[in-house]
Amino acid sequence: MIERTIKNKILHSLEMFPAVALVGSGQSGKTTLAKMLQAHFLKVLYLDLELPSDYAKLDHAELFLKQYEDYLVIIDEIQTRTELFPLLRALIDQNRKAGRFLILGSSSPALIKKSAESLAGRIIYHELYPFNMDEMGKEALHKLWVWGAYPGSFLAPTLADSHAWRDAFLRSLTERDIPAFGINASPVQIHRLLTMIAHSQGQLLNSSALTKNFSLSLPTIQKMLDIFEGAYLIRRLMPFHSNVKKRLIKTPKIYLRDSGLCHRLLNIHEFDDLLAHPVLAHSWEAFIIEQIASLLPRGWEISFYRTTGGAEIDILLTSAKGQKVASEIKYSATPKVSKGFYSALEDLQITRGFVIYPGNDSYPLGEKITALPASSLHEMIH
């Protein structure tokens, strides 16, 4: 069992809230983590709603769950029965104490909406990312990037086995998981759209251009993107909006969140293939973004900044108190600071800037700007 960095945060939340939600992409390790958490509680009931026997136990959910008021009840794949949320609220209100329910879900649109409406003030959310460098060690950086951070892909015995795992995961997504949302698209169309997003990695989202290659309407494409995002497959990185007197780019950038899936969709088999591929820099950028996002404390937001005049920040981190940290992401052994980065720091009056690169040493690149190894991302927010 690999110790997940989020484990202690979840245990603390279970001491504070009646319900805790652990959400994230399918196959990111939620079930494994939940089973590790069981060891910290005397009484635990685990229900996996993908098992017909456990699913049937909740046909009379009120009578069944009332038997387990003194237990931590873990409900896995709860998005299959969102009608449970009002009942969970009622049970919590009848006996309000911390650590009653731990709910796991892989599809946030239904899960977040239903639980937010029903369990407001009673629940806290945690997102489980696939592996990060804190969990796997700095020496794993290269493999995490090239193979991807999903446990099944990263822990595969060989690169061929990693390819096979990613192929099976993509097949499950396109043939079962995504169509389950009632989307009007075939598995082939879903796979093609994911592949087009991989080709567009790190670029400004152009939904209209995506429709040109499909016999699908723009609303259908947009719905598919919403579902991909809700299933934690893609990230639409939103632009930072401020009151600076500049013409700002207001279109989000789009990324496949896992670099290993991106590489597989683009038929990039090994590192040498990636080095020769046009997606190289954007793949590195997407990987670093997800690593940073997995480390951010609660309350921080991640965005980018770009003006029509050329000022640009790849990653802008903003704390709940308004503190700002700016970063460029460069796949280069000798990173340089762009003029646009300096302009953006001046626009937003930011006093700390970093250029993240795949080297080993931190060193100043100029006033207020530091070259930062990708293995030292914590230094950005501490």
mmCIF file of C-alpha atoms in Angstrom:
data_model
loop_
_atom_site.group_PDB
_atom_site.id
_atom_site.type_symbol
_atom_site.label_atom_id
_atom_site.label_comp_id
_atom_site.label_asym_id
_atom_site.label_seq_id
_atom_site.Cartn_x
_atom_site.Cartn_y
_atom_site.Cartn_z
ATOM 1 C CA MET A 1 0.000 0.000 0.000
ATOM 2 C CA ILE A 2 1.334 3.424 -0.957
ATOM 3 C CA GLU A 3 0.681 6.123 1.628
ATOM 4 C CA ARG A 4 -1.396 8.895 0.068
ATOM 5 C CA THR A 5 -0.609 12.442 1.205
ATOM 6 C CA ILE A 6 -4.301 13.293 1.523
ATOM 7 C CA LYS A 7 -4.962 10.528 4.062
ATOM 8 C CA ASN A 8 -4.428 12.612 7.203
ATOM 9 C CA LYS A 9 -6.572 15.447 5.827
ATOM 10 C CA ILE A 10 -9.451 13.024 5.354
ATOM 11 C CA LEU A 11 -9.026 11.581 8.850
ATOM 12 C CA HIS A 12 -9.084 15.104 10.292
ATOM 13 C CA SER A 13 -12.227 15.927 8.305
ATOM 14 C CA LEU A 14 -13.910 12.775 9.628
ATOM 15 C CA GLU A 15 -13.292 14.127 13.122
ATOM 16 C CA MET A 16 -14.988 17.419 12.209
ATOM 17 C CA PHE A 17 -17.822 16.718 9.726
ATOM 18 C CA PRO A 18 -20.718 14.231 9.664
ATOM 19 C CA ALA A 19 -20.033 13.496 5.990
ATOM 20 C CA VAL A 20 -16.832 13.568 3.955
ATOM 21 C CA ALA A 21 -16.771 13.201 0.167
ATOM 22 C CA LEU A 22 -13.725 11.803 -1.604
ATOM 23 C CA VAL A 23 -14.024 12.541 -5.304
ATOM 24 C CA GLY A 24 -11.708 12.151 -8.262
ATOM 25 C CA SER A 25 -11.132 10.331 -11.505
ATOM 26 C CA GLY A 26 -11.951 6.663 -11.774
ATOM 27 C CA GLN A 27 -8.902 4.474 -11.058
ATOM 28 C CA SER A 28 -7.157 7.240 -9.074
ATOM 29 C CA GLY A 29 -7.115 5.090 -5.930
ATOM 30 C CA LYS A 30 -10.213 6.187 -3.978
ATOM 31 C CA THR A 31 -11.331 2.659 -3.094
ATOM 32 C CA THR A 32 -7.831 1.606 -2.036
ATOM 33 C CA LEU A 33 -7.485 4.696 0.159
ATOM 34 C CA ALA A 34 -10.913 4.173 1.723
ATOM 35 C CA LYS A 35 -9.958 0.619 2.656
ATOM 36 C CA MET A 36 -6.759 1.923 4.254
ATOM 37 C CA LEU A 37 -8.833 4.385 6.305
ATOM 38 C CA GLN A 38 -10.935 1.568 7.745
ATOM 39 C CA ALA A 39 -8.072 0.594 10.034
ATOM 40 C CA HIS A 40 -8.539 3.841 11.977
ATOM 41 C CA PHE A 41 -12.125 3.057 13.044
ATOM 42 C CA LEU A 42 -13.557 0.382 15.332
ATOM 43 C CA LYS A 43 -16.793 -0.045 13.398
ATOM 44 C CA VAL A 44 -16.964 0.309 9.633
ATOM 45 C CA LEU A 45 -19.580 -0.649 7.054
ATOM 46 C CA TYR A 46 -18.301 -0.663 3.464
ATOM 47 C CA LEU A 47 -20.801 -0.605 0.601
ATOM 48 C CA ASP A 48 -19.632 -0.845 -3.009
ATOM 49 C CA LEU A 49 -22.621 0.132 -5.131
ATOM 50 C CA GLU A 50 -21.132 -1.559 -8.189
ATOM 51 C CA LEU A 51 -21.762 -4.871 -6.410
ATOM 52 C CA PRO A 52 -25.385 -5.977 -6.934
ATOM 53 C CA SER A 53 -25.519 -7.364 -3.393
ATOM 54 C CA ASP A 54 -24.490 -4.039 -1.812
ATOM 55 C CA TYR A 55 -26.695 -2.065 -4.195
ATOM 56 C CA ALA A 56 -29.725 -4.147 -3.164
ATOM 57 C CA LYS A 57 -29.066 -3.492 0.546
ATOM 58 C CA LEU A 58 -30.073 0.125 -0.034
ATOM 59 C CA ASP A 59 -33.423 -0.643 -1.618
ATOM 60 C CA HIS A 60 -34.789 0.096 1.870
ATOM 61 C CA ALA A 61 -31.967 2.460 2.755
ATOM 62 C CA GLU A 62 -33.513 4.143 5.795
ATOM 63 C CA LEU A 63 -34.190 0.893 7.646
ATOM 64 C CA PHE A 64 -30.820 -0.534 6.621
ATOM 65 C CA LEU A 65 -28.634 2.471 7.538
ATOM 66 C CA LYS A 66 -30.353 3.089 10.886
ATOM 67 C CA GLN A 67 -28.778 -0.156 12.061
ATOM 68 C CA TYR A 68 -25.335 1.427 11.648
ATOM 69 C CA GLU A 69 -25.599 4.751 13.493
ATOM 70 C CA ASP A 70 -22.409 4.004 15.448
ATOM 71 C CA TYR A 71 -20.431 3.016 12.360
ATOM 72 C CA LEU A 72 -18.435 4.882 9.778
ATOM 73 C CA VAL A 73 -20.469 4.041 6.679
ATOM 74 C CA ILE A 74 -18.395 4.127 3.477
ATOM 75 C CA ILE A 75 -20.457 4.285 0.283
ATOM 76 C CA ASP A 76 -18.406 3.731 -2.867
ATOM 77 C CA GLU A 77 -19.638 4.886 -6.329
ATOM 78 C CA ILE A 78 -22.460 6.859 -4.749
ATOM 79 C CA GLN A 79 -23.173 8.648 -8.034
ATOM 80 C CA THR A 80 -25.134 5.535 -9.021
ATOM 81 C CA ARG A 81 -27.711 6.338 -6.321
ATOM 82 C CA THR A 82 -27.887 10.106 -5.872
ATOM 83 C CA GLU A 83 -31.387 9.748 -4.404
ATOM 84 C CA LEU A 84 -29.617 8.768 -1.160
ATOM 85 C CA PHE A 85 -28.448 12.307 -0.422
ATOM 86 C CA PRO A 86 -31.708 13.634 1.136
ATOM 87 C CA LEU A 87 -31.859 10.518 3.317
ATOM 88 C CA LEU A 88 -28.246 11.007 4.470
ATOM 89 C CA ARG A 89 -29.134 14.571 5.442
ATOM 90 C CA ALA A 90 -32.110 13.377 7.497
ATOM 91 C CA LEU A 91 -30.067 10.673 9.227
ATOM 92 C CA ILE A 92 -27.316 13.157 10.043
ATOM 93 C CA ASP A 93 -29.807 15.643 11.470
ATOM 94 C CA GLN A 94 -31.331 12.948 13.673
ATOM 95 C CA ASN A 95 -27.933 12.075 15.121
ATOM 96 C CA ARG A 96 -25.437 14.784 14.274
ATOM 97 C CA LYS A 97 -21.933 13.632 15.022
ATOM 98 C CA ALA A 98 -18.661 13.588 13.112
ATOM 99 C CA GLY A 99 -17.552 10.699 10.976
ATOM 100 C CA ARG A 100 -20.863 9.121 10.026
ATOM 101 C CA PHE A 101 -20.423 8.856 6.258
ATOM 102 C CA LEU A 102 -17.505 8.704 3.832
ATOM 103 C CA ILE A 103 -18.823 8.848 0.283
ATOM 104 C CA LEU A 104 -16.742 8.142 -2.824
ATOM 105 C CA GLY A 105 -17.577 9.295 -6.320
ATOM 106 C CA SER A 106 -15.934 9.382 -9.734
ATOM 107 C CA SER A 107 -18.357 11.673 -11.522
ATOM 108 C CA SER A 108 -18.703 15.077 -9.974
ATOM 109 C CA PRO A 109 -21.575 16.694 -11.951
ATOM 110 C CA ALA A 110 -24.294 14.602 -10.313
ATOM 111 C CA LEU A 111 -22.412 14.007 -7.090
ATOM 112 C CA ILE A 112 -21.503 17.596 -6.310
ATOM 113 C CA LYS A 113 -24.852 19.052 -7.346
ATOM 114 C CA LYS A 114 -26.973 16.602 -5.397
ATOM 115 C CA SER A 115 -24.823 16.580 -2.277
ATOM 116 C CA ALA A 116 -24.407 20.352 -2.278
ATOM 117 C CA GLU A 117 -28.170 20.771 -2.314
ATOM 118 C CA SER A 118 -28.893 18.115 0.287
ATOM 119 C CA LEU A 119 -25.883 18.150 2.598
ATOM 120 C CA ALA A 120 -24.941 21.833 2.735
ATOM 121 C CA GLY A 121 -23.162 22.554 6.018
ATOM 122 C CA ARG A 122 -22.770 18.853 6.766
ATOM 123 C CA ILE A 123 -20.155 17.767 4.230
ATOM 124 C CA ILE A 124 -16.610 18.610 3.148
ATOM 125 C CA TYR A 125 -15.016 17.585 -0.167
ATOM 126 C CA HIS A 126 -11.555 16.266 -0.944
ATOM 127 C CA GLU A 127 -10.273 15.506 -4.429
ATOM 128 C CA LEU A 128 -7.937 12.556 -4.763
ATOM 129 C CA TYR A 129 -5.461 13.134 -7.570
ATOM 130 C CA PRO A 130 -3.501 10.301 -9.152
ATOM 131 C CA PHE A 131 0.029 9.934 -7.771
ATOM 132 C CA ASN A 132 2.254 12.962 -7.199
ATOM 133 C CA MET A 133 5.936 13.394 -6.424
ATOM 134 C CA ASP A 134 5.296 13.732 -2.684
ATOM 135 C CA GLU A 135 3.979 10.185 -2.713
ATOM 136 C CA MET A 136 6.371 8.594 -5.197
ATOM 137 C CA GLY A 137 9.569 10.565 -4.561
ATOM 138 C CA LYS A 138 11.461 13.100 -6.647
ATOM 139 C CA GLU A 139 13.218 10.348 -8.570
ATOM 140 C CA ALA A 140 9.842 9.308 -10.000
ATOM 141 C CA LEU A 141 9.251 12.644 -11.756
ATOM 142 C CA HIS A 142 10.270 11.492 -15.220
ATOM 143 C CA LYS A 143 8.259 8.273 -15.073
ATOM 144 C CA LEU A 144 5.182 10.061 -13.671
ATOM 145 C CA TRP A 145 5.296 12.424 -16.629
ATOM 146 C CA VAL A 146 5.914 9.888 -19.402
ATOM 147 C CA TRP A 147 3.817 6.955 -18.114
ATOM 148 C CA GLY A 148 1.182 9.062 -16.357
ATOM 149 C CA ALA A 149 0.189 9.258 -12.709
ATOM 150 C CA TYR A 150 -2.671 6.752 -12.553
ATOM 151 C CA PRO A 151 -1.633 3.965 -10.158
ATOM 152 C CA GLY A 152 -2.447 1.214 -12.672
ATOM 153 C CA SER A 153 -0.252 2.801 -15.326
ATOM 154 C CA PHE A 154 2.596 4.010 -13.127
ATOM 155 C CA LEU A 155 2.921 0.764 -11.145
ATOM 156 C CA ALA A 156 2.770 -1.500 -14.207
ATOM 157 C CA PRO A 157 5.785 -3.873 -14.336
ATOM 158 C CA THR A 158 6.820 -2.792 -17.846
ATOM 159 C CA LEU A 159 6.143 0.016 -20.287
ATOM 160 C CA ALA A 160 4.155 -2.422 -22.444
ATOM 161 C CA ASP A 161 1.990 -3.262 -19.437
ATOM 162 C CA SER A 162 1.489 0.453 -18.793
ATOM 163 C CA HIS A 163 0.346 0.910 -22.410
ATOM 164 C CA ALA A 164 -2.068 -2.010 -21.998
ATOM 165 C CA TRP A 165 -3.520 -0.535 -18.795
ATOM 166 C CA ARG A 166 -4.044 2.865 -20.432
ATOM 167 C CA ASP A 167 -5.687 1.242 -23.471
ATOM 168 C CA ALA A 168 -8.081 -0.673 -21.217
ATOM 169 C CA PHE A 169 -8.866 2.456 -19.184
ATOM 170 C CA LEU A 170 -9.626 4.482 -22.313
ATOM 171 C CA ARG A 171 -11.781 1.661 -23.671
ATOM 172 C CA SER A 172 -13.782 1.575 -20.419
ATOM 173 C CA LEU A 173 -14.222 5.356 -20.536
ATOM 174 C CA THR A 174 -15.422 5.465 -24.118
ATOM 175 C CA GLU A 175 -17.573 2.324 -24.088
ATOM 176 C CA ARG A 176 -19.098 2.447 -20.595
ATOM 177 C CA ASP A 177 -18.368 5.384 -18.287
ATOM 178 C CA ILE A 178 -18.960 8.392 -20.559
ATOM 179 C CA PRO A 179 -21.992 6.910 -22.417
ATOM 180 C CA ALA A 180 -23.587 6.250 -18.999
ATOM 181 C CA PHE A 181 -24.288 9.983 -18.791
ATOM 182 C CA GLY A 182 -26.762 9.611 -21.658
ATOM 183 C CA ILE A 183 -24.565 11.407 -24.149
ATOM 184 C CA ASN A 184 -25.548 11.182 -27.804
ATOM 185 C CA ALA A 185 -22.178 10.070 -29.149
ATOM 186 C CA SER A 186 -20.610 6.750 -30.074
ATOM 187 C CA PRO A 187 -17.486 5.329 -28.387
ATOM 188 C CA VAL A 188 -15.554 6.112 -31.586
ATOM 189 C CA GLN A 189 -16.653 9.762 -31.455
ATOM 190 C CA ILE A 190 -15.773 10.016 -27.757
ATOM 191 C CA HIS A 191 -12.312 8.575 -28.434
ATOM 192 C CA ARG A 192 -11.785 10.948 -31.373
ATOM 193 C CA LEU A 193 -12.739 13.964 -29.274
ATOM 194 C CA LEU A 194 -10.327 12.954 -26.520
ATOM 195 C CA THR A 195 -7.619 12.530 -29.182
ATOM 196 C CA MET A 196 -8.332 15.996 -30.586
ATOM 197 C CA ILE A 197 -8.034 17.446 -27.087
ATOM 198 C CA ALA A 198 -4.665 15.686 -26.761
ATOM 199 C CA HIS A 199 -3.539 17.376 -30.001
ATOM 200 C CA SER A 200 -4.793 20.696 -28.546
ATOM 201 C CA GLN A 201 -2.994 20.211 -25.220
ATOM 202 C CA GLY A 202 -2.357 23.570 -23.536
ATOM 203 C CA GLN A 203 -3.976 25.642 -26.282
ATOM 204 C CA LEU A 204 -6.918 28.024 -26.062
ATOM 205 C CA LEU A 205 -10.183 26.126 -26.258
ATOM 206 C CA ASN A 206 -11.932 26.433 -29.616
ATOM 207 C CA SER A 207 -15.171 24.461 -29.354
ATOM 208 C CA SER A 208 -16.274 25.501 -32.843
ATOM 209 C CA ALA A 209 -13.107 24.067 -34.387
ATOM 210 C CA LEU A 210 -13.727 20.780 -32.577
ATOM 211 C CA THR A 211 -17.169 20.462 -34.161
ATOM 212 C CA LYS A 212 -15.756 20.680 -37.690
ATOM 213 C CA ASN A 213 -14.395 17.147 -37.397
ATOM 214 C CA PHE A 214 -17.610 15.636 -36.058
ATOM 215 C CA SER A 215 -21.195 15.161 -37.149
ATOM 216 C CA LEU A 216 -22.141 16.536 -33.731
ATOM 217 C CA SER A 217 -23.635 19.885 -32.780
ATOM 218 C CA LEU A 218 -21.785 22.520 -30.789
ATOM 219 C CA PRO A 219 -24.107 21.993 -27.764
ATOM 220 C CA THR A 220 -23.311 18.260 -27.846
ATOM 221 C CA ILE A 221 -19.573 18.946 -27.982
ATOM 222 C CA GLN A 222 -19.906 21.376 -25.085
ATOM 223 C CA LYS A 223 -21.883 18.803 -23.089
ATOM 224 C CA MET A 224 -19.186 16.219 -23.750
ATOM 225 C CA LEU A 225 -16.520 18.644 -22.539
ATOM 226 C CA ASP A 226 -18.570 19.275 -19.395
ATOM 227 C CA ILE A 227 -18.762 15.536 -18.776
ATOM 228 C CA PHE A 228 -15.027 15.056 -19.415
ATOM 229 C CA GLU A 229 -14.275 17.836 -16.961
ATOM 230 C CA GLY A 230 -16.729 16.487 -14.394
ATOM 231 C CA ALA A 231 -15.085 13.065 -14.652
ATOM 232 C CA TYR A 232 -11.674 14.692 -13.989
ATOM 233 C CA LEU A 233 -10.341 13.819 -17.444
ATOM 234 C CA ILE A 234 -9.733 17.344 -18.701
ATOM 235 C CA ARG A 235 -8.962 20.709 -17.146
ATOM 236 C CA ARG A 236 -10.294 23.935 -18.561
ATOM 237 C CA LEU A 237 -7.844 26.392 -17.061
ATOM 238 C CA MET A 238 -9.652 29.668 -16.656
ATOM 239 C CA PRO A 239 -8.039 33.058 -17.339
ATOM 240 C CA PHE A 240 -7.459 35.388 -14.425
ATOM 241 C CA HIS A 241 -9.679 38.447 -14.518
ATOM 242 C CA SER A 242 -8.528 41.690 -12.986
ATOM 243 C CA ASN A 243 -9.232 45.379 -13.243
ATOM 244 C CA VAL A 244 -5.945 46.156 -14.976
ATOM 245 C CA LYS A 245 -6.419 48.397 -17.984
ATOM 246 C CA LYS A 246 -5.372 45.718 -20.449
ATOM 247 C CA ARG A 247 -7.221 43.728 -23.093
ATOM 248 C CA LEU A 248 -7.280 40.265 -21.568
ATOM 249 C CA ILE A 249 -7.629 36.887 -23.229
ATOM 250 C CA LYS A 250 -10.874 35.497 -21.801
ATOM 251 C CA THR A 251 -10.904 32.028 -23.390
ATOM 252 C CA PRO A 252 -9.880 29.069 -21.185
ATOM 253 C CA LYS A 253 -7.006 26.765 -22.058
ATOM 254 C CA ILE A 254 -7.712 23.051 -22.323
ATOM 255 C CA TYR A 255 -5.613 20.157 -21.058
ATOM 256 C CA LEU A 256 -5.921 16.410 -20.709
ATOM 257 C CA ARG A 257 -5.129 16.121 -17.033
ATOM 258 C CA ASP A 258 -3.072 12.931 -17.184
ATOM 259 C CA SER A 259 0.021 13.146 -19.369
ATOM 260 C CA GLY A 260 0.169 9.360 -19.766
ATOM 261 C CA LEU A 261 -3.308 9.272 -21.316
ATOM 262 C CA CYS A 262 -2.357 12.166 -23.569
ATOM 263 C CA HIS A 263 0.716 10.299 -24.771
ATOM 264 C CA ARG A 264 -1.271 7.131 -25.425
ATOM 265 C CA LEU A 265 -3.931 8.969 -27.423
ATOM 266 C CA LEU A 266 -1.173 10.504 -29.559
ATOM 267 C CA ASN A 267 0.597 7.148 -30.056
ATOM 268 C CA ILE A 268 3.659 8.347 -28.165
ATOM 269 C CA HIS A 269 5.168 5.064 -27.006
ATOM 270 C CA GLU A 270 8.317 6.104 -25.160
ATOM 271 C CA PHE A 271 10.346 9.120 -24.132
ATOM 272 C CA ASP A 272 12.278 9.385 -27.406
ATOM 273 C CA ASP A 273 8.959 9.640 -29.268
ATOM 274 C CA LEU A 274 7.855 12.423 -26.929
ATOM 275 C CA LEU A 275 11.075 14.386 -27.470
ATOM 276 C CA ALA A 276 10.376 14.484 -31.200
ATOM 277 C CA HIS A 277 6.669 15.323 -30.876
ATOM 278 C CA PRO A 278 5.158 18.837 -31.145
ATOM 279 C CA VAL A 279 3.216 18.248 -27.907
ATOM 280 C CA LEU A 280 6.420 18.021 -25.824
ATOM 281 C CA ALA A 281 6.318 21.463 -24.182
ATOM 282 C CA HIS A 282 2.551 21.404 -23.637
ATOM 283 C CA SER A 283 2.700 17.890 -22.191
ATOM 284 C CA TRP A 284 5.322 19.057 -19.690
ATOM 285 C CA GLU A 285 3.155 22.084 -18.880
ATOM 286 C CA ALA A 286 0.054 19.942 -18.285
ATOM 287 C CA PHE A 287 2.020 17.568 -16.057
ATOM 288 C CA ILE A 288 3.380 20.409 -13.926
ATOM 289 C CA ILE A 289 -0.051 22.011 -13.612
ATOM 290 C CA GLU A 290 -1.523 18.798 -12.191
ATOM 291 C CA GLN A 291 1.409 18.360 -9.827
ATOM 292 C CA ILE A 292 0.933 21.910 -8.543
ATOM 293 C CA ALA A 293 -2.833 21.503 -8.242
ATOM 294 C CA SER A 294 -2.385 18.346 -6.165
ATOM 295 C CA LEU A 295 -0.236 20.280 -3.673
ATOM 296 C CA LEU A 296 -2.323 23.432 -3.279
ATOM 297 C CA PRO A 297 -3.801 24.126 0.153
ATOM 298 C CA ARG A 298 -7.560 24.562 0.411
ATOM 299 C CA GLY A 299 -8.683 27.993 -0.754
ATOM 300 C CA TRP A 300 -6.030 28.518 -3.435
ATOM 301 C CA GLU A 301 -7.088 29.011 -7.057
ATOM 302 C CA ILE A 302 -5.140 28.254 -10.214
ATOM 303 C CA SER A 303 -5.475 30.224 -13.445
ATOM 304 C CA PHE A 304 -3.437 31.787 -16.253
ATOM 305 C CA TYR A 305 -2.979 35.383 -17.372
ATOM 306 C CA ARG A 306 -2.614 36.601 -20.939
ATOM 307 C CA THR A 307 -3.187 39.932 -22.651
ATOM 308 C CA THR A 308 -3.543 40.685 -26.332
ATOM 309 C CA GLY A 309 -0.324 42.693 -25.982
ATOM 310 C CA GLY A 310 1.750 39.619 -25.120
ATOM 311 C CA ALA A 311 1.949 39.717 -21.326
ATOM 312 C CA GLU A 312 1.583 36.141 -20.082
ATOM 313 C CA ILE A 313 1.760 33.965 -16.973
ATOM 314 C CA ASP A 314 1.449 30.210 -17.514
ATOM 315 C CA ILE A 315 0.311 29.498 -13.945
ATOM 316 C CA LEU A 316 -1.052 32.115 -11.576
ATOM 317 C CA LEU A 317 -1.761 30.903 -8.053
ATOM 318 C CA THR A 318 -4.006 33.030 -5.860
ATOM 319 C CA SER A 319 -4.618 32.356 -2.168
ATOM 320 C CA ALA A 320 -7.854 33.061 -0.335
ATOM 321 C CA LYS A 321 -6.157 36.171 1.102
ATOM 322 C CA GLY A 322 -5.201 37.443 -2.353
ATOM 323 C CA GLN A 323 -1.536 36.436 -2.322
ATOM 324 C CA LYS A 324 -0.326 35.811 -5.877
ATOM 325 C CA VAL A 325 2.475 33.569 -7.143
ATOM 326 C CA ALA A 326 3.357 33.513 -10.852
ATOM 327 C CA SER A 327 5.164 30.805 -12.806
ATOM 328 C CA GLU A 328 6.352 30.072 -16.282
ATOM 329 C CA ILE A 329 6.812 26.427 -17.240
ATOM 330 C CA LYS A 330 9.742 25.602 -19.509
ATOM 331 C CA TYR A 331 11.034 22.282 -20.769
ATOM 332 C CA SER A 332 14.631 23.430 -21.026
ATOM 333 C CA ALA A 333 17.890 22.806 -19.173
ATOM 334 C CA THR A 334 18.644 26.549 -19.416
ATOM 335 C CA PRO A 335 15.310 28.343 -18.973
ATOM 336 C CA LYS A 336 14.951 31.989 -19.894
ATOM 337 C CA VAL A 337 12.440 34.565 -18.728
ATOM 338 C CA SER A 338 10.239 35.964 -21.454
ATOM 339 C CA LYS A 339 9.529 39.661 -21.815
ATOM 340 C CA GLY A 340 5.832 38.877 -21.538
ATOM 341 C CA PHE A 341 6.356 37.334 -18.099
ATOM 342 C CA TYR A 342 8.032 40.493 -16.811
ATOM 343 C CA SER A 343 5.185 42.566 -18.260
ATOM 344 C CA ALA A 344 2.582 40.381 -16.548
ATOM 345 C CA LEU A 345 4.341 40.648 -13.180
ATOM 346 C CA GLU A 346 4.266 44.411 -13.549
ATOM 347 C CA ASP A 347 0.588 44.415 -14.607
ATOM 348 C CA LEU A 348 -0.467 42.484 -11.514
ATOM 349 C CA GLN A 349 2.188 43.891 -9.151
ATOM 350 C CA ILE A 350 3.440 40.425 -8.282
ATOM 351 C CA THR A 351 6.622 40.221 -6.245
ATOM 352 C CA ARG A 352 7.380 36.472 -6.564
ATOM 353 C CA GLY A 353 7.928 34.692 -9.852
ATOM 354 C CA PHE A 354 9.259 31.261 -10.789
ATOM 355 C CA VAL A 355 10.349 29.482 -13.943
ATOM 356 C CA ILE A 356 9.755 25.761 -13.465
ATOM 357 C CA TYR A 357 12.155 23.543 -15.398
ATOM 358 C CA PRO A 358 13.355 19.894 -15.381
ATOM 359 C CA GLY A 359 16.715 20.613 -13.749
ATOM 360 C CA ASN A 360 18.092 20.041 -10.253
ATOM 361 C CA ASP A 361 19.079 23.442 -8.874
ATOM 362 C CA SER A 362 17.275 26.590 -7.797
ATOM 363 C CA TYR A 363 18.953 29.837 -8.798
ATOM 364 C CA PRO A 364 17.987 33.463 -9.487
ATOM 365 C CA LEU A 365 17.106 34.423 -13.042
ATOM 366 C CA GLY A 366 16.621 38.073 -12.258
ATOM 367 C CA GLU A 367 15.024 40.357 -9.748
ATOM 368 C CA LYS A 368 12.106 38.568 -8.043
ATOM 369 C CA ILE A 369 12.385 35.527 -10.366
ATOM 370 C CA THR A 370 13.814 32.101 -9.494
ATOM 371 C CA ALA A 371 14.510 29.059 -11.646
ATOM 372 C CA LEU A 372 12.789 26.249 -9.746
ATOM 373 C CA PRO A 373 13.274 22.503 -10.343
ATOM 374 C CA ALA A 374 10.040 20.632 -10.943
ATOM 375 C CA SER A 375 10.998 18.443 -7.986
ATOM 376 C CA SER A 376 10.743 21.447 -5.629
ATOM 377 C CA LEU A 377 7.241 22.753 -6.333
ATOM 378 C CA HIS A 378 6.452 23.125 -2.631
ATOM 379 C CA GLU A 379 8.742 26.154 -2.531
ATOM 380 C CA MET A 380 6.186 28.101 -4.583
ATOM 381 C CA ILE A 381 3.512 28.037 -1.896
ATOM 382 C CA HIS A 382 5.533 27.962 1.313
#
